[in-house]
Every structure is written in structure tokens, then in C-alpha cells.
Amino acid sequence: LSTSVLTYHTGWKTFAVLQGLMATWVGAFGHNWVHQPRYRIWAYFSLDIIGFSSNAWYREHNLQHHMFTNTPWDNHFKGTDPFLVTDPTVERNWIQSRVSPYLHPLILGFGLYGNYLINCVELCRGREVFSLGKLAMPLHMACLISRWGSWGFWLHVISTFVLGNYYFTIALINHNTTNTLDTKARNDSQDWAVAQLRSSADWSVNCSFLSAGRWLWLNFHTVHHVFPLVDFSHHPAIQSILVKTCQEFGIKYECEAFGTLYLQMVRSWAEPMSHMENILVYAGGI
């Protein structure tokens, strides 16, 4: 809120950038709280006010993405289509293969606007629930424009661009690496938990809770997917138990350097990792 006020009063792009960073961290807490019924109200105050819909997030993220990760039933699997193709089984056209992957900062920078627009369309169709939080983004933009004219519009774009790149880049790395898009390995998973391990990627898992904030606490994403109702403050403690359990049962657990995973993600957008293969929705082929 303080960075929003400073951006409004000064018109400085520096504060717009800071506002984008702060909004991203608020959204990271919202991602944590939307998983916990006890703190559901806080998801409204942390997701809706920055432009997301906590109702849609609960339905699509909790009940689709977490249950059917990296399958055709995962709404995140098509979330960036047709610009960035995440489905490892389909062919990319020339633009999707040679252009879009390398323009992803531009595409992801407008991700929040796209998300908001799609939600508004669904609202008009009667498929989405209205909440007062839907008014936060247009009101914020209107305030900046009323104060600074066209520059106010660009201040809003700057802050949203920062949020889109910061949040979506890290979130997409979690499920778009070489190992997480290995369709054969996922299809051979013995159960749901193993499928989650084979669909998620981690990095910097030895850092503390506070230090993990720079990664929006998504660096412990495998723990989050196996135990989605557990508050993210407990993820560092659970991490060591998860690694030992994987070793005990001979299950591959992916943890690599952030830069390595980032490059794998960009490559996965450019070329299909499991071309023409079938993805089984249920682990073990049930």
C-alpha cells in the first residue's frame, strides 16, 4: 500500500517498480493462503487486490492444477497458449518455436492483464463470481491516470510488468523443465504423490524461510504439491524428510540450479519434450 501511495504522489517509475515487487510478494502469500480454508479470507485481500481472482484461483489452481498436474486436465497446462506452449506432446508452429520463447519477458509481463481480462469475460458470461476485489485494479489505474494522465497508465503497466515477470517466470519453472515434462516417467508413477514428484522442480532448498522469500517460496514447490494444505513456513523443515523418503523408495527428486532450470524451461517452450506421446491423467494408468 505504501509503494502504491508513493507511486501516486511522486509519479516516479522507481516506486512503480517497487510496487510491482511488493505486489508480487503479497500474491505469494495469497497463493499460500488460498490453500488453507482457515485463512481463506486473507486470500481475498492478497490476490484480488492485485488483479487476480481468489475464487478462480481456488477452483482452477487448487482443484485442477494440484490434482492433475501437467496433464490435459491441468488448467495451467494451457494457461499461456498460444504464445508459450507448455504441452510437451504437441508440435509448435514457427512463431511458437522460434520467436515466442525468446520474447517471454514481454509475454509474461502482460500476464496479469490477460488473467484479469479472461476472468472479466467469464464474469460477463455468468461463469464467474463477482467480488469487490475485481474493482481494485481498474480503480488503481484510474487513480494514476487522473493524477498523471497518460504517464499514469504507463506507471501501472510498469508495476504490472514487474509482477508478471517475477511471479510467472518462477511459477512456470516449477513445472516446465526436462524432468517435469518427461511424459513416460509421469505415466509410470505408482500413485498421485509420485506423480507430483515427477511433475515439480525445486532449487535453493537449503535456504531458510526468510531467504526463500526472494523465490516467492516456490523453490520448495515439490513439498507444496505433496502437502498443499501445509503452510509454507513449514516447507524448509519438511524438505529434508521428503528427500530421505525419496531415497528410501528409489524415487527421483529434481533439485538443480535456478539458471539450469530456467534454460530448460525456455527450451521446453521451443520444442516438445514428449512429442506425440499420450499423457495419462491418473498416475499409474488407472
PDB file of N, CA and C in Angstrom, residues 123-172:
ATOM      1  N   LEU A 123     -16.924 -13.599 -16.157  1.00  0.00           N
ATOM      2  CA  LEU A 123     -17.899 -12.942 -15.291  1.00  0.00           C
ATOM      3  C   LEU A 123     -19.112 -12.499 -16.107  1.00  0.00           C
ATOM      4  N   CYS A 124     -18.870 -11.924 -17.268  1.00  0.00           N
ATOM      5  CA  CYS A 124     -19.960 -11.477 -18.144  1.00  0.00           C
ATOM      6  C   CYS A 124     -20.785 -12.647 -18.660  1.00  0.00           C
ATOM      7  N   ARG A 125     -20.171 -13.795 -18.791  1.00  0.00           N
ATOM      8  CA  ARG A 125     -20.868 -14.990 -19.263  1.00  0.00           C
ATOM      9  C   ARG A 125     -21.608 -15.714 -18.137  1.00  0.00           C
ATOM     10  N   GLY A 126     -21.471 -15.206 -16.932  1.00  0.00           N
ATOM     11  CA  GLY A 126     -22.133 -15.829 -15.797  1.00  0.00           C
ATOM     12  C   GLY A 126     -21.419 -17.039 -15.250  1.00  0.00           C
ATOM     13  N   ARG A 127     -20.157 -17.207 -15.608  1.00  0.00           N
ATOM     14  CA  ARG A 127     -19.391 -18.372 -15.159  1.00  0.00           C
ATOM     15  C   ARG A 127     -18.446 -18.048 -14.006  1.00  0.00           C
ATOM     16  N   GLU A 128     -18.435 -16.792 -13.598  1.00  0.00           N
ATOM     17  CA  GLU A 128     -17.535 -16.359 -12.537  1.00  0.00           C
ATOM     18  C   GLU A 128     -18.308 -15.553 -11.515  1.00  0.00           C
ATOM     19  N   VAL A 129     -17.820 -15.548 -10.292  1.00  0.00           N
ATOM     20  CA  VAL A 129     -18.481 -14.848  -9.195  1.00  0.00           C
ATOM     21  C   VAL A 129     -17.866 -13.461  -9.028  1.00  0.00           C
ATOM     22  N   PHE A 130     -18.707 -12.444  -8.931  1.00  0.00           N
ATOM     23  CA  PHE A 130     -18.209 -11.088  -8.731  1.00  0.00           C
ATOM     24  C   PHE A 130     -17.817 -10.862  -7.277  1.00  0.00           C
ATOM     25  N   SER A 131     -16.734 -10.139  -7.093  1.00  0.00           N
ATOM     26  CA  SER A 131     -16.321  -9.715  -5.757  1.00  0.00           C
ATOM     27  C   SER A 131     -15.834  -8.277  -5.863  1.00  0.00           C
ATOM     28  N   LEU A 132     -15.865  -7.561  -4.766  1.00  0.00           N
ATOM     29  CA  LEU A 132     -15.415  -6.172  -4.771  1.00  0.00           C
ATOM     30  C   LEU A 132     -13.949  -6.050  -5.171  1.00  0.00           C
ATOM     31  N   GLY A 133     -13.210  -7.135  -4.973  1.00  0.00           N
ATOM     32  CA  GLY A 133     -11.805  -7.118  -5.345  1.00  0.00           C
ATOM     33  C   GLY A 133     -11.587  -6.899  -6.830  1.00  0.00           C
ATOM     34  N   LYS A 134     -12.587  -7.220  -7.651  1.00  0.00           N
ATOM     35  CA  LYS A 134     -12.461  -7.016  -9.098  1.00  0.00           C
ATOM     36  C   LYS A 134     -12.312  -5.536  -9.448  1.00  0.00           C
ATOM     37  N   LEU A 135     -12.738  -4.671  -8.550  1.00  0.00           N
ATOM     38  CA  LEU A 135     -12.671  -3.237  -8.809  1.00  0.00           C
ATOM     39  C   LEU A 135     -11.310  -2.637  -8.478  1.00  0.00           C
ATOM     40  N   ALA A 136     -10.482  -3.391  -7.770  1.00  0.00           N
ATOM     41  CA  ALA A 136      -9.212  -2.847  -7.283  1.00  0.00           C
ATOM     42  C   ALA A 136      -8.282  -2.431  -8.424  1.00  0.00           C
ATOM     43  N   MET A 137      -8.092  -3.301  -9.400  1.00  0.00           N
ATOM     44  CA  MET A 137      -7.165  -2.974 -10.488  1.00  0.00           C
ATOM     45  C   MET A 137      -7.622  -1.774 -11.309  1.00  0.00           C
ATOM     46  N   PRO A 138      -8.876  -1.745 -11.816  1.00  0.00           N
ATOM     47  CA  PRO A 138      -9.282  -0.563 -12.594  1.00  0.00           C
ATOM     48  C   PRO A 138      -9.296   0.717 -11.779  1.00  0.00           C
ATOM     49  N   LEU A 139      -9.623   0.643 -10.480  1.00  0.00           N
ATOM     50  CA  LEU A 139      -9.599   1.832  -9.642  1.00  0.00           C
ATOM     51  C   LEU A 139      -8.177   2.344  -9.458  1.00  0.00           C
ATOM     52  N   HIS A 140      -7.254   1.415  -9.286  1.00  0.00           N
ATOM     53  CA  HIS A 140      -5.850   1.790  -9.132  1.00  0.00           C
ATOM     54  C   HIS A 140      -5.343   2.494 -10.394  1.00  0.00           C
ATOM     55  N   MET A 141      -5.672   1.912 -11.543  1.00  0.00           N
ATOM     56  CA  MET A 141      -5.254   2.528 -12.800  1.00  0.00           C
ATOM     57  C   MET A 141      -5.914   3.895 -12.989  1.00  0.00           C
ATOM     58  N   ALA A 142      -7.199   3.988 -12.648  1.00  0.00           N
ATOM     59  CA  ALA A 142      -7.926   5.252 -12.805  1.00  0.00           C
ATOM     60  C   ALA A 142      -7.319   6.349 -11.930  1.00  0.00           C
ATOM     61  N   CYS A 143      -6.904   5.989 -10.720  1.00  0.00           N
ATOM     62  CA  CYS A 143      -6.287   6.977  -9.821  1.00  0.00           C
ATOM     63  C   CYS A 143      -4.982   7.504 -10.402  1.00  0.00           C
ATOM     64  N   LEU A 144      -4.160   6.600 -10.938  1.00  0.00           N
ATOM     65  CA  LEU A 144      -2.885   7.029 -11.517  1.00  0.00           C
ATOM     66  C   LEU A 144      -3.096   7.901 -12.751  1.00  0.00           C
ATOM     67  N   ILE A 145      -4.072   7.540 -13.579  1.00  0.00           N
ATOM     68  CA  ILE A 145      -4.338   8.328 -14.789  1.00  0.00           C
ATOM     69  C   ILE A 145      -4.905   9.694 -14.427  1.00  0.00           C
ATOM     70  N   SER A 146      -5.781   9.738 -13.418  1.00  0.00           N
ATOM     71  CA  SER A 146      -6.351  11.020 -13.004  1.00  0.00           C
ATOM     72  C   SER A 146      -5.291  11.972 -12.469  1.00  0.00           C
ATOM     73  N   ARG A 147      -4.238  11.386 -11.884  1.00  0.00           N
ATOM     74  CA  ARG A 147      -3.162  12.195 -11.302  1.00  0.00           C
ATOM     75  C   ARG A 147      -2.100  12.573 -12.331  1.00  0.00           C
ATOM     76  N   TRP A 148      -1.742  11.612 -13.207  1.00  0.00           N
ATOM     77  CA  TRP A 148      -0.595  11.807 -14.084  1.00  0.00           C
ATOM     78  C   TRP A 148      -0.930  11.689 -15.576  1.00  0.00           C
ATOM     79  N   GLY A 149      -2.184  11.545 -15.920  1.00  0.00           N
ATOM     80  CA  GLY A 149      -2.554  11.435 -17.321  1.00  0.00           C
ATOM     81  C   GLY A 149      -2.038  10.153 -17.950  1.00  0.00           C
ATOM     82  N   SER A 150      -1.547  10.226 -19.174  1.00  0.00           N
ATOM     83  CA  SER A 150      -1.066   9.033 -19.877  1.00  0.00           C
ATOM     84  C   SER A 150       0.120   8.387 -19.160  1.00  0.00           C
ATOM     85  N   TRP A 151       0.938   9.213 -18.483  1.00  0.00           N
ATOM     86  CA  TRP A 151       2.061   8.645 -17.724  1.00  0.00           C
ATOM     87  C   TRP A 151       1.552   7.763 -16.580  1.00  0.00           C
ATOM     88  N   GLY A 152       0.404   8.083 -16.037  1.00  0.00           N
ATOM     89  CA  GLY A 152      -0.190   7.252 -15.000  1.00  0.00           C
ATOM     90  C   GLY A 152      -0.508   5.861 -15.511  1.00  0.00           C
ATOM     91  N   PHE A 153      -0.968   5.791 -16.769  1.00  0.00           N
ATOM     92  CA  PHE A 153      -1.231   4.484 -17.385  1.00  0.00           C
ATOM     93  C   PHE A 153       0.056   3.669 -17.461  1.00  0.00           C
ATOM     94  N   TRP A 154       1.141   4.312 -17.882  1.00  0.00           N
ATOM     95  CA  TRP A 154       2.405   3.592 -18.011  1.00  0.00           C
ATOM     96  C   TRP A 154       3.001   3.219 -16.664  1.00  0.00           C
ATOM     97  N   LEU A 155       2.735   4.003 -15.646  1.00  0.00           N
ATOM     98  CA  LEU A 155       3.167   3.617 -14.296  1.00  0.00           C
ATOM     99  C   LEU A 155       2.502   2.310 -13.871  1.00  0.00           C
ATOM    100  N   HIS A 156       1.220   2.192 -14.206  1.00  0.00           N
ATOM    101  CA  HIS A 156       0.501   0.959 -13.887  1.00  0.00           C
ATOM    102  C   HIS A 156       1.062  -0.213 -14.682  1.00  0.00           C
ATOM    103  N   VAL A 157       1.370   0.019 -15.949  1.00  0.00           N
ATOM    104  CA  VAL A 157       1.951  -1.023 -16.793  1.00  0.00           C
ATOM    105  C   VAL A 157       3.301  -1.468 -16.243  1.00  0.00           C
ATOM    106  N   ILE A 158       4.112  -0.529 -15.794  1.00  0.00           N
ATOM    107  CA  ILE A 158       5.436  -0.860 -15.259  1.00  0.00           C
ATOM    108  C   ILE A 158       5.312  -1.781 -14.047  1.00  0.00           C
ATOM    109  N   SER A 159       4.457  -1.421 -13.099  1.00  0.00           N
ATOM    110  CA  SER A 159       4.310  -2.237 -11.888  1.00  0.00           C
ATOM    111  C   SER A 159       3.753  -3.617 -12.225  1.00  0.00           C
ATOM    112  N   THR A 160       2.790  -3.670 -13.146  1.00  0.00           N
ATOM    113  CA  THR A 160       2.200  -4.949 -13.536  1.00  0.00           C
ATOM    114  C   THR A 160       3.191  -5.792 -14.313  1.00  0.00           C
ATOM    115  N   PHE A 161       4.021  -5.135 -15.122  1.00  0.00           N
ATOM    116  CA  PHE A 161       5.046  -5.840 -15.894  1.00  0.00           C
ATOM    117  C   PHE A 161       6.055  -6.507 -14.965  1.00  0.00           C
ATOM    118  N   VAL A 162       6.433  -5.812 -13.911  1.00  0.00           N
ATOM    119  CA  VAL A 162       7.364  -6.376 -12.921  1.00  0.00           C
ATOM    120  C   VAL A 162       6.734  -7.583 -12.241  1.00  0.00           C
ATOM    121  N   LEU A 163       5.495  -7.434 -11.807  1.00  0.00           N
ATOM    122  CA  LEU A 163       4.797  -8.540 -11.148  1.00  0.00           C
ATOM    123  C   LEU A 163       4.694  -9.746 -12.078  1.00  0.00           C
ATOM    124  N   GLY A 164       4.282  -9.519 -13.326  1.00  0.00           N
ATOM    125  CA  GLY A 164       4.092 -10.623 -14.256  1.00  0.00           C
ATOM    126  C   GLY A 164       5.367 -11.409 -14.500  1.00  0.00           C
ATOM    127  N   ASN A 165       6.467 -10.704 -14.684  1.00  0.00           N
ATOM    128  CA  ASN A 165       7.730 -11.396 -14.932  1.00  0.00           C
ATOM    129  C   ASN A 165       8.253 -12.106 -13.689  1.00  0.00           C
ATOM    130  N   TYR A 166       8.168 -11.440 -12.565  1.00  0.00           N
ATOM    131  CA  TYR A 166       8.667 -12.021 -11.315  1.00  0.00           C
ATOM    132  C   TYR A 166       7.886 -13.278 -10.952  1.00  0.00           C
ATOM    133  N   TYR A 167       6.578 -13.160 -10.909  1.00  0.00           N
ATOM    134  CA  TYR A 167       5.779 -14.288 -10.438  1.00  0.00           C
ATOM    135  C   TYR A 167       5.682 -15.417 -11.461  1.00  0.00           C
ATOM    136  N   PHE A 168       5.293 -15.095 -12.682  1.00  0.00           N
ATOM    137  CA  PHE A 168       5.021 -16.153 -13.659  1.00  0.00           C
ATOM    138  C   PHE A 168       6.291 -16.873 -14.097  1.00  0.00           C
ATOM    139  N   THR A 169       7.424 -16.174 -14.147  1.00  0.00           N
ATOM    140  CA  THR A 169       8.673 -16.850 -14.511  1.00  0.00           C
ATOM    141  C   THR A 169       8.996 -17.948 -13.519  1.00  0.00           C
ATOM    142  N   ILE A 170       8.937 -17.622 -12.228  1.00  0.00           N
ATOM    143  CA  ILE A 170       9.261 -18.615 -11.205  1.00  0.00           C
ATOM    144  C   ILE A 170       8.224 -19.725 -11.176  1.00  0.00           C
ATOM    145  N   ALA A 171       6.944 -19.370 -11.270  1.00  0.00           N
ATOM    146  CA  ALA A 171       5.880 -20.376 -11.214  1.00  0.00           C
ATOM    147  C   ALA A 171       5.967 -21.340 -12.395  1.00  0.00           C
ATOM    148  N   LEU A 172       6.323 -20.845 -13.568  1.00  0.00           N
ATOM    149  CA  LEU A 172       6.415 -21.714 -14.746  1.00  0.00           C
ATOM    150  C   LEU A 172       7.626 -22.633 -14.679  1.00  0.00           C
TER     151      LEU A 172
END
